[in-house]
XYZ file of C-alpha atoms in Angstrom:
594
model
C 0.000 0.000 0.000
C 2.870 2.508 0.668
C 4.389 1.418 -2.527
C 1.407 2.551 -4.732
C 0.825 5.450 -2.623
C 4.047 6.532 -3.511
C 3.345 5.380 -7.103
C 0.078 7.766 -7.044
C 1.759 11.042 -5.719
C 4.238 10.591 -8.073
C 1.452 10.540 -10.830
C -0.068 13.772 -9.280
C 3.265 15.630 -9.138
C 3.726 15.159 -12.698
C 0.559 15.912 -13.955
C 0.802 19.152 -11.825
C 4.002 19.777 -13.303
C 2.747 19.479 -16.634
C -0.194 21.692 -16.063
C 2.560 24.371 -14.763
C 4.556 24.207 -17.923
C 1.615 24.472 -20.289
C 0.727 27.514 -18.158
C 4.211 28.857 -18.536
C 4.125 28.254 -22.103
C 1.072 30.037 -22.886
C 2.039 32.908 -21.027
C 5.756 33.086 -22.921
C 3.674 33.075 -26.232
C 1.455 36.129 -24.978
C 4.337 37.764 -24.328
C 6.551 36.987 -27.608
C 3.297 38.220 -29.346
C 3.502 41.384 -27.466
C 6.812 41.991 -28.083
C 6.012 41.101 -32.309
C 3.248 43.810 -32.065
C 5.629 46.276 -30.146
C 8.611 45.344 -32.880
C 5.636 45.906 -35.712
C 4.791 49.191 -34.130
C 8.154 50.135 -33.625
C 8.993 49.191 -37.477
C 5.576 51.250 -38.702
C 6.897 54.160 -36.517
C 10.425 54.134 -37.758
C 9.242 53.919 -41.165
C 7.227 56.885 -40.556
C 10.148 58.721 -39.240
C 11.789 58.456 -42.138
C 9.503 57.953 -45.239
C 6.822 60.178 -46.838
C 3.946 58.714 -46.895
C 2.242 59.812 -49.860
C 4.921 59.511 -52.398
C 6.665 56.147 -50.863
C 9.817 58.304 -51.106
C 12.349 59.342 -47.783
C 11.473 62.239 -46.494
C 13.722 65.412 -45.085
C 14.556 63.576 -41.967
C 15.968 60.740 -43.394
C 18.137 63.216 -45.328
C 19.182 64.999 -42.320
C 20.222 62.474 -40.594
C 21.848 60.789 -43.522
C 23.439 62.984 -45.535
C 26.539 62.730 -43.356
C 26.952 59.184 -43.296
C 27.340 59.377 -47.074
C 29.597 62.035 -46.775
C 31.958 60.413 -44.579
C 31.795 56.847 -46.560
C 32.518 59.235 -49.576
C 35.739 60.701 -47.399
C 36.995 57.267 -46.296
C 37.090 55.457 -50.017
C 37.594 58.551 -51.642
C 34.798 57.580 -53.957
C 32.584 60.561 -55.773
C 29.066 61.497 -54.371
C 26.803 63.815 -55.610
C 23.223 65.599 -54.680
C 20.720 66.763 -57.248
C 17.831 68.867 -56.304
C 14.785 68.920 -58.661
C 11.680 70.876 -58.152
C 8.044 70.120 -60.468
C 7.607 73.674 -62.906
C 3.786 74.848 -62.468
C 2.873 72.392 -59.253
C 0.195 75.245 -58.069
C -1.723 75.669 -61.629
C -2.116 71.696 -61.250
C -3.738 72.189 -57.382
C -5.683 74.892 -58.603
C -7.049 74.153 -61.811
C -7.748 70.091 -61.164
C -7.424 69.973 -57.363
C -5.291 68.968 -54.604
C -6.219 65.149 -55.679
C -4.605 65.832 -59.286
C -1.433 67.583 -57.348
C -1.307 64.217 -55.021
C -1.122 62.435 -57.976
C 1.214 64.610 -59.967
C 3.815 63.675 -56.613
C 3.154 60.266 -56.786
C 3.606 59.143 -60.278
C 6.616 62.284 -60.647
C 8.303 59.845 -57.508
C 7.225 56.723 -59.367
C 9.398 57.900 -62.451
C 12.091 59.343 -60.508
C 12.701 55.693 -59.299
C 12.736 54.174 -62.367
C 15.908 56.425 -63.466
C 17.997 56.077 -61.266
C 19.798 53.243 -59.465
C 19.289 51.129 -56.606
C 21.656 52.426 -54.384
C 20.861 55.800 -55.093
C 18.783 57.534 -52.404
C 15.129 59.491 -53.548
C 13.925 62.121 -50.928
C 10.783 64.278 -50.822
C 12.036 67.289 -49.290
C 8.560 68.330 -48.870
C 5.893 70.303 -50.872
C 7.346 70.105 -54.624
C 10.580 69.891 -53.736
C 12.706 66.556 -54.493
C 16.435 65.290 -53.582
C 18.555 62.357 -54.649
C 21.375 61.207 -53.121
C 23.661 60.033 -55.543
C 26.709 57.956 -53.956
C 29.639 56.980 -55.910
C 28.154 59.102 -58.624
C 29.849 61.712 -60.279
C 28.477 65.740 -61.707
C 28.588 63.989 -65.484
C 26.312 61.060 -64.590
C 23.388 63.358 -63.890
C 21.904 64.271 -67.137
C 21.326 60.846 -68.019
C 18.931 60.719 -65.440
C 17.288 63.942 -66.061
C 17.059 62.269 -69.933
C 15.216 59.286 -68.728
C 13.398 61.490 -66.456
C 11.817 63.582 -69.429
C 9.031 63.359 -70.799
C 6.703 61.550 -67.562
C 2.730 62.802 -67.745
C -0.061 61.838 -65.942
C -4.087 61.841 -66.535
C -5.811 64.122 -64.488
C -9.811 65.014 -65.317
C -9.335 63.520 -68.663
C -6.524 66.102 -69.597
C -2.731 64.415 -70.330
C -0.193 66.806 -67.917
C 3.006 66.426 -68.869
C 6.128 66.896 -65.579
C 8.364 68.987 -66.301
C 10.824 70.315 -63.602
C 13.871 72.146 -62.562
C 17.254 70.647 -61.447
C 20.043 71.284 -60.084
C 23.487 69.688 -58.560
C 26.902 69.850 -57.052
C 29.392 67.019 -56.725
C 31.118 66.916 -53.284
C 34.511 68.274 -52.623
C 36.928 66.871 -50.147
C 36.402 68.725 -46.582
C 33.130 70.390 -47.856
C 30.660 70.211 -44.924
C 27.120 69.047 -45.570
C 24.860 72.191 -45.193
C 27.803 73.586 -47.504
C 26.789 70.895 -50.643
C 23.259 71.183 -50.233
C 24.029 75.155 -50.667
C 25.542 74.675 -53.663
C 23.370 72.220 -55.420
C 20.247 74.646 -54.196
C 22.194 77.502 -55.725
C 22.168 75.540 -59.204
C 18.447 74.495 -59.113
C 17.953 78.559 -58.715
C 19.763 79.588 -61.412
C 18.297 76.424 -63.373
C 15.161 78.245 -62.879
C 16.355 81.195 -64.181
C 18.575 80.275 -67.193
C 16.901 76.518 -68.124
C 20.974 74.879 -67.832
C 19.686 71.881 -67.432
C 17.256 71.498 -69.748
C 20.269 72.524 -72.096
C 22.344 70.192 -71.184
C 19.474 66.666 -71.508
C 19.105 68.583 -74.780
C 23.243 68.785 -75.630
C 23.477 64.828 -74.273
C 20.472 63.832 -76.496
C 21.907 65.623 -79.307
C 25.565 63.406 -78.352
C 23.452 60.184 -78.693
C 21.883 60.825 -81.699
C 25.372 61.699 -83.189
C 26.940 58.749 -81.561
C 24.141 56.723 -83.362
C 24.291 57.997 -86.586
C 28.307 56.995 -86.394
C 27.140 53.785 -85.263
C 25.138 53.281 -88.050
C 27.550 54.465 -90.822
C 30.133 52.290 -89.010
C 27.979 49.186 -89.571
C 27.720 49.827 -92.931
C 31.137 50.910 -93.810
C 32.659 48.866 -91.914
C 32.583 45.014 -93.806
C 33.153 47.039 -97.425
C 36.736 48.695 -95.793
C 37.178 45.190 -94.663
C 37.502 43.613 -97.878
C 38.422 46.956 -99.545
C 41.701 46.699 -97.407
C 42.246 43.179 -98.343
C 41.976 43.965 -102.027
C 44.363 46.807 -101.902
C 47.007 44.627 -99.835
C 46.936 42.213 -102.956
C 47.278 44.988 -105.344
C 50.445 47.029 -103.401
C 51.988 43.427 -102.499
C 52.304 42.357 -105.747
C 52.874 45.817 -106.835
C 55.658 45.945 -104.723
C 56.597 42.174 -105.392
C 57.205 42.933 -109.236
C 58.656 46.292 -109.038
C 61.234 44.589 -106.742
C 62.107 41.909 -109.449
C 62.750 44.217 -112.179
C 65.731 46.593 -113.470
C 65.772 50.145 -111.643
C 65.282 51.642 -115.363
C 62.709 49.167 -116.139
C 59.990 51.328 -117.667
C 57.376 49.567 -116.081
C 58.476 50.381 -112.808
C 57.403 54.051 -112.954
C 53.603 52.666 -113.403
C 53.967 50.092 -110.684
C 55.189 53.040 -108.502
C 51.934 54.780 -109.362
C 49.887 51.607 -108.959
C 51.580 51.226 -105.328
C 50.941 54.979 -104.364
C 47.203 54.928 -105.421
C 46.908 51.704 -103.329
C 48.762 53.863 -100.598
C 46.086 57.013 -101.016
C 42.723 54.685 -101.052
C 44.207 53.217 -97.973
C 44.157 56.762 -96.118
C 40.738 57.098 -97.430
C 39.450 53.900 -95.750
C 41.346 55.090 -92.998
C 39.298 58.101 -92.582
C 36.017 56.248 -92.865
C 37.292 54.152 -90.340
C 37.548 56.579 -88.182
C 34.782 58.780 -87.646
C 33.076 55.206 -87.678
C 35.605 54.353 -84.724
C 36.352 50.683 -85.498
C 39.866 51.333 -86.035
C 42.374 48.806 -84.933
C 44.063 51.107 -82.348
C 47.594 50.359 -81.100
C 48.490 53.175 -79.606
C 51.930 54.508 -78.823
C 52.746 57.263 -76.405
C 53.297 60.682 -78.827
C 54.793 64.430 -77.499
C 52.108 66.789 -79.305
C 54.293 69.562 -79.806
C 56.443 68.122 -81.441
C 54.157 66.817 -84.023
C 52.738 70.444 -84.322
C 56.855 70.985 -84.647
C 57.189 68.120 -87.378
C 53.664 69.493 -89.186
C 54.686 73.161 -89.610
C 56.363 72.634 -92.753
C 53.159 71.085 -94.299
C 50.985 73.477 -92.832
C 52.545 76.735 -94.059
C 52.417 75.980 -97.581
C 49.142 74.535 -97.519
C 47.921 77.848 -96.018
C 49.202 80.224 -98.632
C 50.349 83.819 -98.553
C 47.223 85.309 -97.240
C 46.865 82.925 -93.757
C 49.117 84.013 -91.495
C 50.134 80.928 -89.207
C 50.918 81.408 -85.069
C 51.885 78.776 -82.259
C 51.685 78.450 -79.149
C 53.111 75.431 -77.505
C 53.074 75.520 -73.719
C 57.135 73.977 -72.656
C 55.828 71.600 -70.017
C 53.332 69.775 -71.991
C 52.279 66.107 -71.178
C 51.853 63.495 -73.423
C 49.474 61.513 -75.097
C 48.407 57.828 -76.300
C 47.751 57.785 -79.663
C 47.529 55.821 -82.891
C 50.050 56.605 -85.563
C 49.352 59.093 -87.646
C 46.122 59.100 -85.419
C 47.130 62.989 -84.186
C 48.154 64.364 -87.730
C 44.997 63.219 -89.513
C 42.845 65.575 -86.428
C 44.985 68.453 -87.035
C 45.386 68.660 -90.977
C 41.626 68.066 -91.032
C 41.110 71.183 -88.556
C 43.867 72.999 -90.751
C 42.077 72.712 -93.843
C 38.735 73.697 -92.858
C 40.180 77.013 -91.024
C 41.235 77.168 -94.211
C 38.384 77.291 -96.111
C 36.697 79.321 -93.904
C 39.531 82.213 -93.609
C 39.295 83.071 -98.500
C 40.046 86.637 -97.524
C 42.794 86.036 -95.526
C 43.321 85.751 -91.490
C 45.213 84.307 -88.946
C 44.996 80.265 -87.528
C 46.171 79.814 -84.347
C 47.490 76.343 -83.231
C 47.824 76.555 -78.865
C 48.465 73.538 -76.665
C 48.766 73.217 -72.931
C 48.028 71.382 -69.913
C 44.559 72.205 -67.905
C 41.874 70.256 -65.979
C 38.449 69.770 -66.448
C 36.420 70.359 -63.346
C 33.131 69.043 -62.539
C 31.790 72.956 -63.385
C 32.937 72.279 -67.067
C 31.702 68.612 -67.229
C 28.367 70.135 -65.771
C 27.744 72.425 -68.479
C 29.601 70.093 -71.149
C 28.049 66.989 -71.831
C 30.063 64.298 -72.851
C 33.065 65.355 -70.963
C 35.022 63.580 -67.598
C 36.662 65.441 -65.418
C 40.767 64.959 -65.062
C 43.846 66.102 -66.250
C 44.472 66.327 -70.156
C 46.502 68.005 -72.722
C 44.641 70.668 -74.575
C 44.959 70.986 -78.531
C 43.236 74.318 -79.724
C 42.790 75.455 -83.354
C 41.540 78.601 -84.221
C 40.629 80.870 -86.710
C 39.324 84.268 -87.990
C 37.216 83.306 -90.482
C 33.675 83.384 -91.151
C 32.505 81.225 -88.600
C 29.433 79.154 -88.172
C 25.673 80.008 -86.894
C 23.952 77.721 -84.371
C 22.449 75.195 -87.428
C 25.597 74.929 -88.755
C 26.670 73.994 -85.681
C 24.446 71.372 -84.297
C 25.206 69.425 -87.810
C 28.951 69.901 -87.734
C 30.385 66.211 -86.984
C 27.574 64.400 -88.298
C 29.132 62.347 -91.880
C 29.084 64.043 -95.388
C 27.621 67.172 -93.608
C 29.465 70.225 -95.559
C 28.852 74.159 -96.319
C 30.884 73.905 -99.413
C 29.926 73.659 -103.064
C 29.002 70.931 -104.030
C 31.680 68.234 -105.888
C 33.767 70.291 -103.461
C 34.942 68.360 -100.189
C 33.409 64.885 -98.943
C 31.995 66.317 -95.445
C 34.583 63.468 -93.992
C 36.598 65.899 -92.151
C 35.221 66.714 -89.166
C 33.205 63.511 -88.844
C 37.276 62.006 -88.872
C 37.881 64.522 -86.467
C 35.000 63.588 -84.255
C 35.715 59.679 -84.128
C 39.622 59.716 -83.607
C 39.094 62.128 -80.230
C 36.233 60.003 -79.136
C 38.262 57.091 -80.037
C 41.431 58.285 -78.066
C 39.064 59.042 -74.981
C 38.842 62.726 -75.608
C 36.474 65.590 -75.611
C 35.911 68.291 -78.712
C 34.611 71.470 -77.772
C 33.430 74.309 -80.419
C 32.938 77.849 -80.006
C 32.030 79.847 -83.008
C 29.620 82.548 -84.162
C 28.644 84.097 -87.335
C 31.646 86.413 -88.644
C 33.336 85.385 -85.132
C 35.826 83.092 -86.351
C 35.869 79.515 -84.951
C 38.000 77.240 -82.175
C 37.898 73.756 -82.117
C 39.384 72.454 -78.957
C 40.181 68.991 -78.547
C 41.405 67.226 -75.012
C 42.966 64.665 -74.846
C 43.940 62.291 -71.670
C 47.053 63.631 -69.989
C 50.261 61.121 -69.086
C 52.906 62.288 -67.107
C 54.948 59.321 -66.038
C 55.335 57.330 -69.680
C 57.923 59.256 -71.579
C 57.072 59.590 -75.775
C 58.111 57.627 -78.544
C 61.380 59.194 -80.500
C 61.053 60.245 -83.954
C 62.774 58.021 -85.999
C 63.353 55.211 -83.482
C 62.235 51.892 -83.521
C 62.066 50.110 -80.469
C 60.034 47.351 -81.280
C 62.894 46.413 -84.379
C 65.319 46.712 -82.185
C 63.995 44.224 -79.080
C 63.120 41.583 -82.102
C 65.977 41.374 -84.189
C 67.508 38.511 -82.629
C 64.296 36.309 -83.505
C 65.273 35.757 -87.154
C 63.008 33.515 -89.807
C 65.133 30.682 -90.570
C 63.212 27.883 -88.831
C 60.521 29.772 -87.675
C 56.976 27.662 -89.192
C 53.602 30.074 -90.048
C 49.753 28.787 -89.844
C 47.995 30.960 -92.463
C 44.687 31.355 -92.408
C 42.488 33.238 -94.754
C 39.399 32.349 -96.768
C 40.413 35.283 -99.552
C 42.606 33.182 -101.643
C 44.200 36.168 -103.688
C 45.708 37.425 -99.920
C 45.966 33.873 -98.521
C 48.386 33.460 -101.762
C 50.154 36.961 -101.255
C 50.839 36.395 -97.549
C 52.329 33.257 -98.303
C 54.294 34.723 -100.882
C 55.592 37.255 -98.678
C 56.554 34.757 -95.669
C 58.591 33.007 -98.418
C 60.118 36.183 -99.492
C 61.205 36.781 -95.510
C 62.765 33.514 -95.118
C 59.876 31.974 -92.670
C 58.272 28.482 -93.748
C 54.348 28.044 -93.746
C 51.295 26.314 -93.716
C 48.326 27.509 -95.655
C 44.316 27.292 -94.577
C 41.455 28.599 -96.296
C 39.246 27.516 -93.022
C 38.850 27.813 -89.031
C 38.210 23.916 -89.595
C 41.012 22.908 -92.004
C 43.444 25.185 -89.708
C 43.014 22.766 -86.973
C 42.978 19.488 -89.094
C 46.709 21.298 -90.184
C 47.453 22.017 -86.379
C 47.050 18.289 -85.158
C 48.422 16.466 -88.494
C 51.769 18.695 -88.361
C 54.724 16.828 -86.884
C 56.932 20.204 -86.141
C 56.500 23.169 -84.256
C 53.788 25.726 -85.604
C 55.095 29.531 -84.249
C 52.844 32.150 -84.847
C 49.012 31.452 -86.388
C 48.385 34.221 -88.719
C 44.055 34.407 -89.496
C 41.780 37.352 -91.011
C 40.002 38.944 -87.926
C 36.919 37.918 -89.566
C 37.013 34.274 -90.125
C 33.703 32.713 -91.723
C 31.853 29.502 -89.635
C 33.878 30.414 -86.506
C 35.189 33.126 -84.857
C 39.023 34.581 -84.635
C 38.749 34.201 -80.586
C 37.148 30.391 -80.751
C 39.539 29.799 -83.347
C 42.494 30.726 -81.380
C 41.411 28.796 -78.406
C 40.707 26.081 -80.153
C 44.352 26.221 -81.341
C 46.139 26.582 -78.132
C 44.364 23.692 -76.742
C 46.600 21.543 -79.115
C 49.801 24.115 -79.228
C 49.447 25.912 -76.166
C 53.357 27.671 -77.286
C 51.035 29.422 -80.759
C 51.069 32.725 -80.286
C 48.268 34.574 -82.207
C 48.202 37.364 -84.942
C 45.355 38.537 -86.736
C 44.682 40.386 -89.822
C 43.071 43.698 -89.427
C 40.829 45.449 -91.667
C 37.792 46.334 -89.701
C 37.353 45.139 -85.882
C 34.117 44.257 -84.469
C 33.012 45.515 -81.132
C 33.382 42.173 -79.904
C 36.591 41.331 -80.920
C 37.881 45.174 -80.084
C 37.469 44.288 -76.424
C 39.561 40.903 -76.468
C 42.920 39.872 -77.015
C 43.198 41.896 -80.156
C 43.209 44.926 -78.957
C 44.235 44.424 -75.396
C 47.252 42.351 -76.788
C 48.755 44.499 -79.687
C 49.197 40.833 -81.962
C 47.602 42.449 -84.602
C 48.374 43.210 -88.251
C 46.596 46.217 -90.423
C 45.717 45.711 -93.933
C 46.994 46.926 -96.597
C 50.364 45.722 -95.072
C 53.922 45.059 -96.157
C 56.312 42.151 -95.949
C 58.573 44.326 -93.595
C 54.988 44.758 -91.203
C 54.644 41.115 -91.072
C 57.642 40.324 -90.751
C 58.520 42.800 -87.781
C 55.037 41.467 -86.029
C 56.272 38.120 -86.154
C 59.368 38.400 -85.336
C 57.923 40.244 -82.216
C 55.696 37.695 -81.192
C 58.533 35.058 -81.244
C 60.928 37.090 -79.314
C 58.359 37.455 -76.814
C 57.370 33.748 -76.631
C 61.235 33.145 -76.131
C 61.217 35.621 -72.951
């Protein structure tokens, strides 16, 4: 009896126990839910703190309070940051003509497209009534009228009537030190005199207008761009074997004089293609580092004569210039193609001016210069006293075969050259002229102090490689133009160096694997048919991984541009010589041997 009395108040302290727990649990949950609803509350009230609750946006305490954070993570990665102001042109005719409802929902759908253009890190604030703010981290003054593009031409529907938004806008990048009520100042101050002047609206205008040019080039590029191509191909088979004959005959041969004038036409259509390729900027760039002055220096000579007696020339070359990267030849095809229209405009007589110096572009000229980046660059001016040009003349200036002059007189190619070699080289072209003002065409161009410039004359690239003579060295070619394929082989022979011929991607391969002996250097068009020059190349160094590559250049897709072709140098321009193919391999084999 003792034993199941025992057994029984056992029973009853556990069931008590579990009636305790239960009651501890349940009053653990009402708590946990009270502290959810306080954390909810909290949350809703927070949020309220800092958003604005009819647009969605943050509101003027969140900037407050934030604006100094961003500052300071601006300060410690020295990264850019920016703050544009914008305020909604003729809010008050919408509240009183359709309501306060129709100005709600001018707010709301103005903040619904503000959010569209702009990024996700980038911070939108109602600053309250009208008034709007966007915090723009790691953004610099350039990158804002993009977004006041995209931000153009929002509307909404208000009593049946379409309203479109239009606004007012202003900015200021911050400067090291500056303090925060100092940077909303300034971009305040701009959104003023926005109101007053219409800058802004300018400058979406100016950017649109760059895009629209930048298309059009696009668009002649695409379809100049395959004819050069095989143009260039044709004329390297016609000043090869040019070249190749002349070189076989007597030096009073008279043939020779017409293959000396079938070799310098060649030459001349070359500088034409030249010129389309570059205002469509699909030039094969390999750029070398160049002292401007003293190609203005080395171009005097040409200049003077071409001017005549009634153009009075004058430099101005600053002593401490910097230098450049350029193509060559890159910087005297921009300047003879300024010269010449100065030129034309100054048939009385005048002076041209040629100035260079050193100067820095500043986030005031970027503002008001679309286009532009701030930095350091070297400054190339060109001016003239001539008749200058009116605003229409003006906004058609770089687009292709746009010209004032007679017509059968000029090909409207020069400036358009002009345009796509700075934009090419990473530059800016400004423009200041007026009607009977005279013009200036100033280009900028990316400044480098620490690389010192090529020398005239020298050849450094001869002189590393001239240890990696021919002799045993073996060539892939491969080229589906058989006229080319044939003169490239003939003038490997010519150099000494033994080869391998392909008319295909596919039967380049087959050639790779069957070949018992070391293959050097494969030499392929840019441009290969079935399969492309950068599949093709891997596909070769999986079975040689010593080839080195080198590809034929007429015209370089965007794709292409931005791989090993470019990045690498290992290319070869057409129309080309059996000295320039023979120096680029010669190069590639002395670096392989490194």
């Amino acid at each position: 009896r003792s034993l199941l009395g025992l057994v029984l108040l056992f029973c009853v302290f556990v069931i008590y126990q579990q009636h305790m727990i239960k009651q501890l649990r349940s009053s653990i949950a009402g708590q946990m839910g009270m502290i959810t609803a306080l954390e909810t509350r909290a949350e809703i009230f927070q949020k309220m703190a800092i958003q604005d609750q009819l647009t969605g946006l943050f509101n003027r305490r969140f900037a407050t309070e934030h604006l100094p954070a961003e500052i300071a993570r601006a300060e410690r990665g020295d990264l850019p940051f920016t703050v544009l102001m914008i305020d909604l042109n003729g809010f008050k005719k919408i509240n009183d003509a359709h309501g306060h409802a129709a100005g709600d929902l001018a707010l709301r759908v103005f903040a619904q497209e503000l959010k569209k253009c702009i990024r996700s890190s980038d911070l939108p604030v109602r600053m309250g009534g009208d008034e709007f703010l966007v915090l723009l981290p790691e953004c610099r003054a350039y990158g804002v009228p993009p977004v006041l593009a995209r931000l153009r031409g929002a509307a909404f529907q208000a009593n049946g009537v379409n309203i479109p938004l239009t606004f007012a806008a202003g900015w200021a990048e911050y400067v090291p030190g500056e303090s925060p009520e100092r940077l909303l100042l300034r971009a305040d101050q701009a959104l003023y005199d926005d109101k007053c002047t219409g800058r802004a609206d300018k400058q979406v205008q100016e950017l649109e207008a760059d895009a629209r040019q930048a298309e059009k080039m696009q668009i002649v590029g695409h379809l100049t761009g395959r004819v050069v191509h095989d143009f260039n191909n044709l004329l390297t088979v016609i000043k090869g074997y040019s070249e190749i004959v002349l070189a076989e005959l007597d030096a009073e041969h008279p043939m020779g004089r017409r293959l000396k004038d079938i070799s310098k036409a060649a030459t001349q259509a070359a500088l034409l293609t030249q010129q389309l390729l570059a205002f469509s900027r699909k030039q094969a760039v390999e750029s070398k580092v160049v002292d401007l002055n003293a190609k203005v220096e080395d171009m005097e000579s040409l200049i003077r004569p071409l001017l005549g007696d009634k153009i009075k020339l004058v430099s101005r070359l600053a002593p401490d210039l910097g230098n450049v990267h350029t193509r060559a030849g890159q910087i005297e095809q921009i300047i003879m193609n300024l010269i010449v229209n100065a030129r034309d405009a100054m048939a009385a007589g005048g002076t041209l001016t040629i100035e260079t110096d050193n100067t820095q572009l500043d986030s005031e000229f970027v503002r008001t210069h679309p286009g532009s980046r701030q930095g350091s660059y070297v400054r190339l001016a060109i001016s003239d006293t001539g008749m200058g040009m009116d605003e229409e003349t003006k906004a058609h200036l770089f687009e292709p075969f746009f010209t004032t002059k007679p017509s059968g007189v000029g090909t409207g190619l020069g400036l358009s050259t002009v345009y796509g070699a700075v934009k090419q080289l990473g530059g800016y072209i400004e423009v200041q002229s007026g009607s009977g003002k005279g013009s200036r065409f100033a280009i900028y161009l990316p400044y480098l102090a620490a690389e010192p410039a090529a020398t005239p004359g020298a050849n450094p690239e001869a002189a590393q490689t001239d240890h990696a003579r021919p002799g045993h060295h073996t060539v892939l070619v491969v080229e589906n133009v058989e006229s080319l394929r044939k003169l490239t082989c003939e003038f490997l022979q010519t150099e000494g160096y033994n080869f391998l011929e392909a008319e295909t991607a596919a039967q380049a391969l087959r050639i790779a694997v069957e070949h018992t002996g070391p293959i050097q250097v494969a030499l392929t068009d840019v441009m290969l048919p079935g399969m492309s020059s950068r599949e093709l190349a891997e596909a070769l160094m999986a079975t040689r991984p010593e080839i080195k590559m080198l590809y034929i250049v007429g015209y370089v897709d965007a794709a292409v541009a931005c791989d090993d072709v470019i990045r690498t140098g290992a290319f070869l321009e057409t129309p080309f010589s059996p000295i320039d193919l023979s120096r680029k391999i010669r190069g590639l084999v002395a670096a392989s041997a490194q």
